[in-house]
GROMACS .gro file of C-alpha atoms in nm:
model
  286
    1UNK     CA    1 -11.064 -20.921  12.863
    2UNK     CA    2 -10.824 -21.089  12.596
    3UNK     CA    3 -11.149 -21.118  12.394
    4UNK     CA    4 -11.270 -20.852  12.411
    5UNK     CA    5 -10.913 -20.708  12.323
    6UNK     CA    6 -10.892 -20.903  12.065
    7UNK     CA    7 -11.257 -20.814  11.892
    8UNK     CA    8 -11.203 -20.456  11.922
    9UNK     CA    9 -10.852 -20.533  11.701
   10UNK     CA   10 -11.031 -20.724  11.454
   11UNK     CA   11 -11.287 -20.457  11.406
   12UNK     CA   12 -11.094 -20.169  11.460
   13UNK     CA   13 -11.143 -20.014  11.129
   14UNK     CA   14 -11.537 -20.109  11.141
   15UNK     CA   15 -11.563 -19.917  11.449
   16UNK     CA   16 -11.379 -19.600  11.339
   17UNK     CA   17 -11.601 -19.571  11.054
   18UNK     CA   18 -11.884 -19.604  11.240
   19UNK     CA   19 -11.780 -19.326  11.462
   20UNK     CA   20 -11.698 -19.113  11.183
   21UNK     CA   21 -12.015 -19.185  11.050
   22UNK     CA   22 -12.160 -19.004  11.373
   23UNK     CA   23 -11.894 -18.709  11.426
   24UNK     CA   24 -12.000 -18.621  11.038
   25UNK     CA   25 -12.393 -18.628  11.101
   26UNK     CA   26 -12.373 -18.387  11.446
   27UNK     CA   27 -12.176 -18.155  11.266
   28UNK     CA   28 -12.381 -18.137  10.949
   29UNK     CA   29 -12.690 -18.081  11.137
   30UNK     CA   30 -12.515 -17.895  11.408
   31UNK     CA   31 -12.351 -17.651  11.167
   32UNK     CA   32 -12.628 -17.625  10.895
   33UNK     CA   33 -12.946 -17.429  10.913
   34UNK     CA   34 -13.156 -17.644  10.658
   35UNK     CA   35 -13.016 -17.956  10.765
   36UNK     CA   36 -13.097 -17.871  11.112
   37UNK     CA   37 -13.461 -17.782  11.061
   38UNK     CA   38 -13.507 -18.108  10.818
   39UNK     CA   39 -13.363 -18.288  11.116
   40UNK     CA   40 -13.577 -18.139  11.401
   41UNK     CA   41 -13.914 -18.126  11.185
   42UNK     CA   42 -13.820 -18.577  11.193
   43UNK     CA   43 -13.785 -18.547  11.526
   44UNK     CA   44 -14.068 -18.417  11.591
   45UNK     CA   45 -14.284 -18.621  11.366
   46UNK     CA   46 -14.110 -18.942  11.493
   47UNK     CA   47 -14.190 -18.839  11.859
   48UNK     CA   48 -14.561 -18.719  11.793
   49UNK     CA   49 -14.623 -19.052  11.676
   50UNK     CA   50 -14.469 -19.245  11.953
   51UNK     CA   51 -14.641 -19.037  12.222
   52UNK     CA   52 -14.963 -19.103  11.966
   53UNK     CA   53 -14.890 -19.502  12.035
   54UNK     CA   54 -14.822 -19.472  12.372
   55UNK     CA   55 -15.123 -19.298  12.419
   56UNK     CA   56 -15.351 -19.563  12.264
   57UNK     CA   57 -15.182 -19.862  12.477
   58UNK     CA   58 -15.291 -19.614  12.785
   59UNK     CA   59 -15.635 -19.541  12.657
   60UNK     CA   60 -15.698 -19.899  12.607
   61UNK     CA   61 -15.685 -19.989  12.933
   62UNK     CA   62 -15.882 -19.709  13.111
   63UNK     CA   63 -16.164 -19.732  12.905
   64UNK     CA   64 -16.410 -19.797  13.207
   65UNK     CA   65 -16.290 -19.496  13.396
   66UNK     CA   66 -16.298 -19.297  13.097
   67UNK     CA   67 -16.677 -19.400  13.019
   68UNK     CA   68 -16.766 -19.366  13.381
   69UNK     CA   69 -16.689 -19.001  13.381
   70UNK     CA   70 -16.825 -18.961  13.059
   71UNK     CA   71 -17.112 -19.067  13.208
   72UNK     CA   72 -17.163 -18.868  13.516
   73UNK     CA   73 -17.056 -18.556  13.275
   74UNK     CA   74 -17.367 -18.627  13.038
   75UNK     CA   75 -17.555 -18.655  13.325
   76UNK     CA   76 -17.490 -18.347  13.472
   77UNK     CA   77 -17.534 -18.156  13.123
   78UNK     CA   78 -17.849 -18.314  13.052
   79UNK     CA   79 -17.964 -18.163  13.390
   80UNK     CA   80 -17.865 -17.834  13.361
   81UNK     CA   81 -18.013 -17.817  12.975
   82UNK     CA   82 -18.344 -17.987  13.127
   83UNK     CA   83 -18.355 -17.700  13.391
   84UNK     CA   84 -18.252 -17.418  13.137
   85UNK     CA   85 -18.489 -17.543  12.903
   86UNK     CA   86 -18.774 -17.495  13.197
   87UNK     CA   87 -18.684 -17.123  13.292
   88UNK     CA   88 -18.709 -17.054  12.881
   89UNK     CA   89 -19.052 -17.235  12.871
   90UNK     CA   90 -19.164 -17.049  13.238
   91UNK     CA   91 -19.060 -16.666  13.031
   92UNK     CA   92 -19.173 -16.833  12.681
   93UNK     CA   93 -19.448 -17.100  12.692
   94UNK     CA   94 -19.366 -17.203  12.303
   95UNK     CA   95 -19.187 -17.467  12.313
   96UNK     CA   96 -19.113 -17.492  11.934
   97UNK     CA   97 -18.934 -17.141  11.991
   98UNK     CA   98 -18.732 -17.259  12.301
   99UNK     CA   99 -18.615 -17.576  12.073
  100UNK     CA  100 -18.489 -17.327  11.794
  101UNK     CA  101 -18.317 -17.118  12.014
  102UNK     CA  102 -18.140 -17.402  12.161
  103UNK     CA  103 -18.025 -17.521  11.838
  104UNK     CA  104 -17.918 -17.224  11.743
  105UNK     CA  105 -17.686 -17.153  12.042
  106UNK     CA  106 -17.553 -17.480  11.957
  107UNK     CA  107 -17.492 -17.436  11.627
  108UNK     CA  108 -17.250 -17.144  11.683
  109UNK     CA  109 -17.019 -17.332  11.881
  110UNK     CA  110 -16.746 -17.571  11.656
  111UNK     CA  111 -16.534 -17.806  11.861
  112UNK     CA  112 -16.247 -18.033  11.717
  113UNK     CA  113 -16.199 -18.377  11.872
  114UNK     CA  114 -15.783 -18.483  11.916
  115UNK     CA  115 -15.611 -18.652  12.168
  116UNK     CA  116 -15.377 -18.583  12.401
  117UNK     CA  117 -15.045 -18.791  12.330
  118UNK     CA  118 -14.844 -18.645  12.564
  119UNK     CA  119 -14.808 -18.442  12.944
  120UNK     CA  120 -14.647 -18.370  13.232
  121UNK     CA  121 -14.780 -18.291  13.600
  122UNK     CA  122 -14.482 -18.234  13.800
  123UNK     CA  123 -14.327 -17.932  13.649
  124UNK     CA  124 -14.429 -17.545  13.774
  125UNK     CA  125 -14.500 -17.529  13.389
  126UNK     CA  126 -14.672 -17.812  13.276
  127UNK     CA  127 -14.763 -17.873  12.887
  128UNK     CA  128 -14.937 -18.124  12.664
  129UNK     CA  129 -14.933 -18.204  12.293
  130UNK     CA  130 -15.238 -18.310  12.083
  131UNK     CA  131 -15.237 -18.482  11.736
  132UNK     CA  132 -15.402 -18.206  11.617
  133UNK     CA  133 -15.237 -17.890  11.403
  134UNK     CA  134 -15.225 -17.616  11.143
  135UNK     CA  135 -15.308 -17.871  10.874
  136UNK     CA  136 -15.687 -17.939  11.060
  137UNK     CA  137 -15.705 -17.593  11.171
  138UNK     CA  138 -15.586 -17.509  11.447
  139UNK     CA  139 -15.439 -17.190  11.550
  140UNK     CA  140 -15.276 -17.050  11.850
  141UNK     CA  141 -15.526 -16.908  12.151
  142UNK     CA  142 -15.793 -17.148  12.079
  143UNK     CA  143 -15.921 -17.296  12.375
  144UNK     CA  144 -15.920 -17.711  12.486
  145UNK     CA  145 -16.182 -17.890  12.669
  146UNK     CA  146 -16.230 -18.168  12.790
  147UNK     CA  147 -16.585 -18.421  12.854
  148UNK     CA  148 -16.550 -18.318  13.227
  149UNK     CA  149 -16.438 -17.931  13.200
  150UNK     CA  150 -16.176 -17.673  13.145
  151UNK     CA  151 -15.818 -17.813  13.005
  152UNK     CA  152 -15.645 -17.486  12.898
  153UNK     CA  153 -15.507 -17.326  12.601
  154UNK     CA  154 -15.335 -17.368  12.255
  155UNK     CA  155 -14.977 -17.255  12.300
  156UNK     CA  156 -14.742 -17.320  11.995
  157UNK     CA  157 -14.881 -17.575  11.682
  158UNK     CA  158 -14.682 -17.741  11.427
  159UNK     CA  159 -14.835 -17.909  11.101
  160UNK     CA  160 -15.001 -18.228  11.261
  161UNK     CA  161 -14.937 -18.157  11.647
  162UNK     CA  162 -15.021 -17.884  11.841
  163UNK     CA  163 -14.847 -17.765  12.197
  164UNK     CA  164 -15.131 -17.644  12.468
  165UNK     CA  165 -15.085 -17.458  12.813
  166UNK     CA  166 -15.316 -17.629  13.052
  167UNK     CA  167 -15.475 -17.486  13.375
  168UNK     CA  168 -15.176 -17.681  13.550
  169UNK     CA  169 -14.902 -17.421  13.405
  170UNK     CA  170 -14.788 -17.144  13.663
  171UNK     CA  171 -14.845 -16.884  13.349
  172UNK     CA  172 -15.224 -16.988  13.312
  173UNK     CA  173 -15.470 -16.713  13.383
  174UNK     CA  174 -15.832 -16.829  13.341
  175UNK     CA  175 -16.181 -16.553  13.355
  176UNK     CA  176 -16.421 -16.740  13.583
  177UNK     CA  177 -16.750 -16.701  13.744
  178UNK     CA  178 -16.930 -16.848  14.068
  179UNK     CA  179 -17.229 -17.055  13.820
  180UNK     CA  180 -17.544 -16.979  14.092
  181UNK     CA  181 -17.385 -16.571  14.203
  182UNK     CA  182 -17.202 -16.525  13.909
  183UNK     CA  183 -16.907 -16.324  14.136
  184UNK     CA  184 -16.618 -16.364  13.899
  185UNK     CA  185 -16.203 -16.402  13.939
  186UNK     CA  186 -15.967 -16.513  13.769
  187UNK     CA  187 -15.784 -16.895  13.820
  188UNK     CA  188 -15.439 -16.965  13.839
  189UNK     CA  189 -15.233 -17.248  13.972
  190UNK     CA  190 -14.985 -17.258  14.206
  191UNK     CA  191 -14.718 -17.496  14.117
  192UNK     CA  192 -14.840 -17.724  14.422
  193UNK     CA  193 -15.113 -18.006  14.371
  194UNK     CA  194 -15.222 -18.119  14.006
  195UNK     CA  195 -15.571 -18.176  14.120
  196UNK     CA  196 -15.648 -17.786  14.237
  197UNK     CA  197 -15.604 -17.461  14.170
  198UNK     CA  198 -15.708 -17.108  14.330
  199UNK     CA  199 -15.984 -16.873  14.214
  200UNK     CA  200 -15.808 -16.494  14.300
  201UNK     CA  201 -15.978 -16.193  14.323
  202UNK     CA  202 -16.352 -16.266  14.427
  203UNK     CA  203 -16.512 -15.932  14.599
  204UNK     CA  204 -16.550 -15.954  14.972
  205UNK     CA  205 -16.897 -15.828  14.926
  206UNK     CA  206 -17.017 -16.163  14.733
  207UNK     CA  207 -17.196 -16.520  14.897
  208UNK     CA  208 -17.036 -16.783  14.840
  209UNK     CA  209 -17.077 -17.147  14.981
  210UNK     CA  210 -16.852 -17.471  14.937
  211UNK     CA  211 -16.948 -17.695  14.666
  212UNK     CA  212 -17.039 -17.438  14.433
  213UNK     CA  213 -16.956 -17.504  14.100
  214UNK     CA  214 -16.700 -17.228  13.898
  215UNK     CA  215 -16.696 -17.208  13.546
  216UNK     CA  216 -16.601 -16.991  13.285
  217UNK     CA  217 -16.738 -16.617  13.283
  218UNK     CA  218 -16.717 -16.559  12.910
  219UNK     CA  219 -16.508 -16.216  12.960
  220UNK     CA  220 -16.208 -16.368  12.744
  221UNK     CA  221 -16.171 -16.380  12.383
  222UNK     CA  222 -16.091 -16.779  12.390
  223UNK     CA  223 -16.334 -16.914  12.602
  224UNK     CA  224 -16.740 -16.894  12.594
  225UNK     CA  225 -16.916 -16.908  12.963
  226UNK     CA  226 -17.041 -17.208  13.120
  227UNK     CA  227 -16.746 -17.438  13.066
  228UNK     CA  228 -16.723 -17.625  13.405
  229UNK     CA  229 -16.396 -17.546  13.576
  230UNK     CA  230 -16.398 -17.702  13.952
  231UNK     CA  231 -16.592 -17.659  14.275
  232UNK     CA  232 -16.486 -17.415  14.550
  233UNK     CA  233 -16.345 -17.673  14.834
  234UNK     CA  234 -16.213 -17.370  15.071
  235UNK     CA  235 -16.277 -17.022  15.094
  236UNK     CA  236 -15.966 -16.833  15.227
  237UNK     CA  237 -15.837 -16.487  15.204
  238UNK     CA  238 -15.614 -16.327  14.964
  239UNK     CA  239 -15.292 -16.154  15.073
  240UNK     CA  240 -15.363 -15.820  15.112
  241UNK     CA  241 -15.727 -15.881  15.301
  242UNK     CA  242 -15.899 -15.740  15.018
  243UNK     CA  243 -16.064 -16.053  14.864
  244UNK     CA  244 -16.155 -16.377  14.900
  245UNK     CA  245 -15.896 -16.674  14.721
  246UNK     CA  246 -16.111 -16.962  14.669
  247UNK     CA  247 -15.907 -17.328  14.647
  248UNK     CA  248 -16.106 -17.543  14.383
  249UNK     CA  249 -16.079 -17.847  14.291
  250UNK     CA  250 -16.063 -17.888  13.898
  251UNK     CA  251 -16.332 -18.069  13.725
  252UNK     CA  252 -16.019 -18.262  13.517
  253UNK     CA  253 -15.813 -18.515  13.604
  254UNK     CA  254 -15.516 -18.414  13.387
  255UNK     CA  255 -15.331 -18.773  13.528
  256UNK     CA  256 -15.521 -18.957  13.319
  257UNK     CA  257 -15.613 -18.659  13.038
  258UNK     CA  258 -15.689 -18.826  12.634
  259UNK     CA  259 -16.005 -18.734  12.459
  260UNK     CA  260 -15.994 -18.358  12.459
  261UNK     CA  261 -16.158 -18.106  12.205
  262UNK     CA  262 -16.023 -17.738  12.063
  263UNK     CA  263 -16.302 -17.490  12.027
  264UNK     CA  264 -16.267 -17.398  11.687
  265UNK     CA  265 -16.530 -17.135  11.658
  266UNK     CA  266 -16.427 -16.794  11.613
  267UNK     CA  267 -16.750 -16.578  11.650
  268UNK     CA  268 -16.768 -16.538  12.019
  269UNK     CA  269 -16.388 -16.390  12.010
  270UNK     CA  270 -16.505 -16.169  11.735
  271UNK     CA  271 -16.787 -16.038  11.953
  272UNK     CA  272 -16.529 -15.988  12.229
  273UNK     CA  273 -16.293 -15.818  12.044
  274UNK     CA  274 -16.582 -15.573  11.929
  275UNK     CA  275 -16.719 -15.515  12.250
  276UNK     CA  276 -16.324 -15.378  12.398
  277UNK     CA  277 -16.284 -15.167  12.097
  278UNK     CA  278 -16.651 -15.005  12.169
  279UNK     CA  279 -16.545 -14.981  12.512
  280UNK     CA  280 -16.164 -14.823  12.392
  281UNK     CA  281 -16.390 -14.604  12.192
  282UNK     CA  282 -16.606 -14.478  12.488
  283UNK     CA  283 -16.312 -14.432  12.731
  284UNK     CA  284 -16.106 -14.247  12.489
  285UNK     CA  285 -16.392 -13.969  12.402
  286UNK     CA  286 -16.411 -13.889  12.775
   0.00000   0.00000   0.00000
């Protein structure tokens, strides 16, 4: 104690500078717009890129999971193009014509790889933060995907980092579809488990079996349709009796979320967008 009595003593006057030093910086940055957003725009950068490094030690060792899923993903796409491809050849025997067509379809869509470098899963309103921003493009309402499925949304993007609402965020409301009936809902989440959510609204009237895939019906301006979203794991009723609520289980593991991509391409939205003013249009003249 005598020690320490006696070091505090000896650098008494080193110690009230230092804490000078600090009282002066909170209030200059506390008390001074510019200063403040200077300060906060460091922050942020400084955080992105330890998140970013984080990230890469994580990645690094769940590489095999990562290309395992990967794997069953490309799989599964390269079996529903091979049995698209034969319903277009069984209506269109040219097959030169059925290659265009696919090209062009894929040709529309643009998709920007990033990485996730940060997330949460135990908060009613979950979030994650790519290294992607304004400076590559991005832009507020685009949508995220993942090699496996559905992620969510961009909320709120800076100049090298963007903010995104995923599926896992009690504000999330997603248009889906039944893939084989096409019966559509909407998905939301619950606040409960991380690995499912609940598809609300589905008519009474439609079939529906467990197992069946969900994915996304296309009726939203961010989103085109087909983008896996989970498979129906219990069909229950919603509150008032009226419809079913379906409990999927998501096609993305968001505990172990990195590779993502942000769909870019605006011409679907713009088709959208067209088709509610024409129907605006028609609903006002009546």
């Amino acid at each position: 104690m005598s020690n320490l009595i006696a070091f505090l003593t000896k650098n008494f006057h080193w110690l009230l500078f230092i804490l000078l030093e600090v009282v002066s910086v909170l209030l200059l940055f506390r008390y001074n717009s510019y200063q403040g957003s200077v300060w906060i725009s460091s922050a942020n950068v400084v955080s992105g890129k330890c998140y970013e490094w984080q990230s890469a030690v994580e990645q690094f060792f769940k590489l095999q999971q990562r290309d395992y899923e990967l794997t069953q993903r490309n799989m599964e796409l390269e079996q529903r193009l091979w049995r698209a491809r034969q319903q277009l050849l069984a209506l269109q025997p040219d097959t030169a014509a059925v290659d265009s067509a696919f090209s062009a379809v894929a040709s529309q869509l643009q998709m920007l790889p990033a990485k996730v470098v940060s997330s949460t899963l135990n908060r009613s309103d979950n979030l994650i933060t790519i290294d992607r921003g304004r400076a590559d493009g991005i832009e507020p309402d685009m949508g995220i995907v993942s090699g496996t499925g559905l992620v969510g949304v961009v909320y709120m993007v800076g100049e090298h980092y963007a903010v995104g609402m995923p599926l896992l965020n009690t504000h999330s409301r997603v248009s889906c579809a039944i893939r084989n009936s096409g019966y559509f809902g909407y998905l939301m989440w619950d606040g409960k488990n991380p690995a499912e959510a609940y598809m609300e609204d589905v008519p009474r009237h439609a079939q529906i079996e467990l197992n069946e895939w969900v994915e996304t019906s296309g009726y939203s301006s961010i989103f085109p349709p087909g983008i896996s979203v989970g498979q129906i794991v219990d069909i229950g009723n919603s509150a008032d009796g009226l419809s079913y609520r379906l409990r999927v289980k998501l096609a993305v593991d968001f505990g172990c979320l990195r590779d993502v991509s942000v769909i870019t391409d605006r011409s679907f939205q713009e088709q959208q967008q067209l088709l509610m003013a024409a129907r605006d249009s028609m609903a006002l003249m009546r």
